[in-house]
Each structure stands twice: as C-alpha cells, then as structure tokens.
Short mmCIF file of C-alpha atoms in Angstrom, two decimals:
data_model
loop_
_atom_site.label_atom_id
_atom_site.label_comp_id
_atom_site.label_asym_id
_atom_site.label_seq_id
_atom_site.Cartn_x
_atom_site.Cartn_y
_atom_site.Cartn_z
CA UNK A 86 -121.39 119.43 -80.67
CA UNK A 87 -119.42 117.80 -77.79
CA UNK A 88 -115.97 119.77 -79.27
CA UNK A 89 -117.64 123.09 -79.11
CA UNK A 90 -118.63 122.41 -75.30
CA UNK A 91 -115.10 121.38 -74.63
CA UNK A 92 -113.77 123.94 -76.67
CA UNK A 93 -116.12 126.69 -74.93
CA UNK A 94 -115.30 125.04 -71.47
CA UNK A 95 -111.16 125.44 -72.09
CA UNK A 96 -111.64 129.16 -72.96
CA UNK A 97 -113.68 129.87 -69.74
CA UNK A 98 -111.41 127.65 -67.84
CA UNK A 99 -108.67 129.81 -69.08
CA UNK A 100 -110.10 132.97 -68.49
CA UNK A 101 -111.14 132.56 -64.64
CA UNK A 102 -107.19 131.23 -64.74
CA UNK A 103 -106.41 134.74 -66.06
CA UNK A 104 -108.59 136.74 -63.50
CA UNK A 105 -106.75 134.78 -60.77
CA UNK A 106 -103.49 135.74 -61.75
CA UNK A 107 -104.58 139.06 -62.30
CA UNK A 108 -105.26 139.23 -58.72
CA UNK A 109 -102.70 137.34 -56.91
CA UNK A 110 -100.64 140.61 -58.59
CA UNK A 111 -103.03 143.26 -56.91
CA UNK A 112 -101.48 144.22 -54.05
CA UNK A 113 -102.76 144.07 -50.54
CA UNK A 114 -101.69 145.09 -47.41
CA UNK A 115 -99.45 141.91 -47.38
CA UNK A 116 -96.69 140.84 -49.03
CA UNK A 117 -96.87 138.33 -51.74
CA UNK A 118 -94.12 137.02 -54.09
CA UNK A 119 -96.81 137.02 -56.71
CA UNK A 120 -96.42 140.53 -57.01
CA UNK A 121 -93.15 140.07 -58.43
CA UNK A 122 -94.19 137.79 -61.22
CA UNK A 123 -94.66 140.33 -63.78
CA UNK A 124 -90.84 142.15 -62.93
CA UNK A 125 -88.37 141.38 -65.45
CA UNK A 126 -84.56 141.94 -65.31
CA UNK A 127 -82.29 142.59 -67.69
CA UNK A 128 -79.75 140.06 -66.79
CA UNK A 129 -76.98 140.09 -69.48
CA UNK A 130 -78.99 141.15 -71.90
CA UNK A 131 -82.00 139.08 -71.71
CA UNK A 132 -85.03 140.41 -70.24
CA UNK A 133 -85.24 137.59 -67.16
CA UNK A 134 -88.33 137.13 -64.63
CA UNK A 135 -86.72 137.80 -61.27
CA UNK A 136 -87.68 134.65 -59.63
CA UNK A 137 -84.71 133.32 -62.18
CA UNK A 138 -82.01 135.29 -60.76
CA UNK A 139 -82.90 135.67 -57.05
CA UNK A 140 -84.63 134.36 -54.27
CA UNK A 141 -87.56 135.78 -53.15
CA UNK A 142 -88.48 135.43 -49.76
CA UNK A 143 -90.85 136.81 -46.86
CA UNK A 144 -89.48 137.07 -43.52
CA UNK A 145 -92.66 138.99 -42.43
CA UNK A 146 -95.98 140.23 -43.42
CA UNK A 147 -94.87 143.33 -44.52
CA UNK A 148 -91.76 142.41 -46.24
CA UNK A 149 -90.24 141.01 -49.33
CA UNK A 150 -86.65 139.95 -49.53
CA UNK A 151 -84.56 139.33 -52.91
CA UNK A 152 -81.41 137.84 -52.63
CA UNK A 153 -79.50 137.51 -56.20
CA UNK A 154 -77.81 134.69 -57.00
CA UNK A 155 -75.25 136.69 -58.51
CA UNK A 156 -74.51 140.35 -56.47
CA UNK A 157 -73.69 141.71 -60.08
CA UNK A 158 -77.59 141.70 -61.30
CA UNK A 159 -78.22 143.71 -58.04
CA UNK A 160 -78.67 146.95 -59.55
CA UNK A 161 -80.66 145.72 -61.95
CA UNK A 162 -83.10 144.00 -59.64
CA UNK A 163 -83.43 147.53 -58.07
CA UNK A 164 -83.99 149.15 -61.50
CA UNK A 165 -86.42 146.91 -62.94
CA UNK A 166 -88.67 147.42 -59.35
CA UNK A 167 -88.72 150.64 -59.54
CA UNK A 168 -89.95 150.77 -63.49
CA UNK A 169 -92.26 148.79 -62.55
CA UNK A 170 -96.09 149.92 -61.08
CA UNK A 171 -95.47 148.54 -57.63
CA UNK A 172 -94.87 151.53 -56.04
CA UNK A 173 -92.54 150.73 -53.31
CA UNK A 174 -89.14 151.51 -53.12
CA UNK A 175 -86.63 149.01 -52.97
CA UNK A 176 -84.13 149.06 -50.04
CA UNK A 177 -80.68 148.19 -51.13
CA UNK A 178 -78.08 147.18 -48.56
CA UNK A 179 -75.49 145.79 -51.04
CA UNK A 180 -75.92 142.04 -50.56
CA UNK A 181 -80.11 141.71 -51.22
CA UNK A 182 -82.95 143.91 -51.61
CA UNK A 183 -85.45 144.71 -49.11
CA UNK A 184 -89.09 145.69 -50.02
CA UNK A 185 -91.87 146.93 -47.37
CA UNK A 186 -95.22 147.32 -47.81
CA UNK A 187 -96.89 150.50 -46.18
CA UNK A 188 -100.00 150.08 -44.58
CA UNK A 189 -102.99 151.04 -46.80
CA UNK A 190 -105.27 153.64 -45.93
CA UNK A 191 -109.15 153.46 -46.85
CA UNK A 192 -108.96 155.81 -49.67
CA UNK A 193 -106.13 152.84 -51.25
CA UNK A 194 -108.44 150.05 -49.86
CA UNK A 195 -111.38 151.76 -51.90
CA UNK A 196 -109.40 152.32 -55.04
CA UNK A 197 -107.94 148.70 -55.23
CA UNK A 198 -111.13 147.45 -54.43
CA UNK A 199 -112.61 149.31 -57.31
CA UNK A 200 -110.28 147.94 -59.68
CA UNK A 201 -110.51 144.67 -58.67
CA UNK A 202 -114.20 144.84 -59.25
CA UNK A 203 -113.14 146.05 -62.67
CA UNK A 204 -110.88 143.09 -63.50
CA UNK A 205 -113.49 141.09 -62.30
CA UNK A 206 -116.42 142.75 -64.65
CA UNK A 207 -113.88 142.62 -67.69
CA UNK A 208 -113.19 138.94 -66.77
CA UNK A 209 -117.47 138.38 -67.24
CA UNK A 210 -117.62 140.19 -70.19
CA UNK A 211 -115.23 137.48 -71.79
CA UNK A 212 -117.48 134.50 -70.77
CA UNK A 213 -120.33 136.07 -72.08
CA UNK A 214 -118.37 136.76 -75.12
CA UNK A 215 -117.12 132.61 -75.14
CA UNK A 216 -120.95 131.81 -74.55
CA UNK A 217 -121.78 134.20 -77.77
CA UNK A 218 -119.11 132.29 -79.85
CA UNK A 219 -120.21 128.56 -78.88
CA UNK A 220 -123.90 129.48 -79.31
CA UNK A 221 -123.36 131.26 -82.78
CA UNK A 222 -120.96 128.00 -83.32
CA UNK A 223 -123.76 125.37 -82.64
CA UNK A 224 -126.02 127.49 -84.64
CA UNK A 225 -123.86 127.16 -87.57
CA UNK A 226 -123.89 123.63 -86.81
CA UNK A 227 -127.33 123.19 -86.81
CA UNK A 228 -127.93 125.35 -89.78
CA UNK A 229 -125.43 122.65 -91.80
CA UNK A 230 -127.96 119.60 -90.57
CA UNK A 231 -124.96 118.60 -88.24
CA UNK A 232 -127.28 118.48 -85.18
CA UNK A 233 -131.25 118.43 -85.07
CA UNK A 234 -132.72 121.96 -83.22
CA UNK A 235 -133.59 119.40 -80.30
CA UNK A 236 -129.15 119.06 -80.22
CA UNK A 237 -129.23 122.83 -80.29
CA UNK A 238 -131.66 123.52 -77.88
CA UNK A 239 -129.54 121.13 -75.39
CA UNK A 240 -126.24 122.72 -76.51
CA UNK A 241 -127.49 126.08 -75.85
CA UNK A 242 -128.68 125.41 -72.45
CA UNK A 243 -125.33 123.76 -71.31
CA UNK A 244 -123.61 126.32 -72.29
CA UNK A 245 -125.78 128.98 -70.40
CA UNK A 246 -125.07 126.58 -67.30
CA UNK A 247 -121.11 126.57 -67.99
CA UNK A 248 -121.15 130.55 -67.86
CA UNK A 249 -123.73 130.87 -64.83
CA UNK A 250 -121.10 128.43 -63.32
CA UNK A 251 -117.97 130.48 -64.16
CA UNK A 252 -119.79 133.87 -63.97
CA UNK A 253 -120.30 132.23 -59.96
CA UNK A 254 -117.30 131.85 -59.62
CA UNK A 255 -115.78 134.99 -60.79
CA UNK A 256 -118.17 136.43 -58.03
CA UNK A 257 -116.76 134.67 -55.81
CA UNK A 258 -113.18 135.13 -56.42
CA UNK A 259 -113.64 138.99 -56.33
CA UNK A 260 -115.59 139.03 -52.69
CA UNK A 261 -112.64 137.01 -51.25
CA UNK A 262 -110.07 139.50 -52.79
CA UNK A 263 -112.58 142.49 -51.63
CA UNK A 264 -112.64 141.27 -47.89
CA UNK A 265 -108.52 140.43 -48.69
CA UNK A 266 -108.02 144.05 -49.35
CA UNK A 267 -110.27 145.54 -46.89
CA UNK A 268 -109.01 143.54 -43.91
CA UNK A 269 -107.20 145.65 -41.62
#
C-alpha cells in the first residue's frame, strides 16, 4: 500500500512541478529569462536551448539581453525568437540581441489571466486523474487480499488528503500568477 502512496505522491509532485514551469513561461509585464527556456537554436545543426549558446541577461524590467558566445549563431538566435510564440521582436545590433517587453493592456492582462486559469484547471484535472489511478490501484489490492478493507479505507482517505493538499496548492500558485499578471 505504502508504494502506491509514494508512487501517487511522485506523480502529483511532478505535476504541480509541471504547472510551475508552465507558468514561469507565461509572460508578464516583466521580463523573465524563463521565457526563453522553451527557444531552441539550431546551432550547427543541432537543435540547442539558447541558454547553451548565449547569455541571457536583464539589464531592466522590461528588457532581455542575449549575448552569443559565438557572433556566428546570431542570426539564428534571431530566427528561432521570432518562430517562436513570444511575440516580441528581437532587436539586432550585430554584437547581441535586445528584447523589450511592451506594456500590457487589460484586454492582454484578461486573456493571460484566462489561460493561466486554464493551465491551472488542466493541472487539477491530472491530480484527480492520479487520485483515480491510486484508488482503483488499492482497490485492486484489496480485491487480491493484499490489504484488509480497514487498509483500504485508510489508503483511500490519504490519498483524498494528498490531492486536497496539491489541489491547494495549485490554487494558490495560480492567484499569485493572477495578481503577477494583473499588477500594473
């Protein structure tokens, strides 16, 4: 019984690891070098993340810097951000790559908040579905004479107490990024 708890535990663990991610790459009105994360670059022929072949820096609120390692890949920095879904134009003076950030107006504010709310609702959906799986698991369990129903009964409840714990905390994650975006 104890490995399906752990087991159930790691998965939820994993997912509110996921959601996090997902939002340190939702853009704000601020500039973040976790929106690069995703960015890949072909850098002689291998698809490369761009941390690996620049710095990334920010000088001010509003403003990413990427200075290449190697001038050559500059181009392709500049390519591969402008494939990608950020939106922003790069600024290339020849030597590093400038990118600011706009600020958003409410109709933006409302929209990423929406989809934050989103991520955040898909992100619940998978605890309940982890909570489905280790329930249906101790079941089996207890249906094999592996654990009495009085085991069962006590599995079940700690794993309802796992997910209200995560689902909490998924809550909680998406007000801070809702008050994140909305700040002016």
């Amino acid at each position: 019984m104890q490995q399906v708890l752990d087991t159930c535990e790691s998965k939820m663990q994993k997912s509110l690891e996921s959601l996090s991610r997902d939002f340190a790459g939702l853009r704000t009105g601020r500039a973040s070098a976790s929106l690069l994360e995703k960015i890949r670059v072909d850098y002689y022929g291998a698809e490369t993340p761009i941390n690996q072949v620049a710095t990334i820096s920010i000088p001010e609120a509003r403003t990413i810097v990427i200075q290449p390692w190697d001038k050559s890949v500059l181009g392709a920095i500049e390519k591969a951000i402008l494939k990608s879904d950020l939106g922003l134009p790069p600024n290339n003076d020849g030597k590093l790559i400038r990118l600011n950030f706009p600020p958003l107006n409410e109709e933006r504010r409302k929209q990423l908040v929406k989809n934050a709310k989103s991520t955040a609702e898909q992100s619940k959906v998978a605890i309940r579905n982890i909570r489905r799986e280790a329930i249906d698991e101790l079941k089996k369990l207890q249906k094999n004479g592996d654990i009495s129903e009085d085991e069962l009964k006590d599995g079940e409840s700690k794993v309802q107490k796992m997910t209200d714990s995560y689902v909490e905390q998924i809550n909680s994650l998406s007000e801070e990024k809702e008050k994140e975006i909305m700040e002016i």
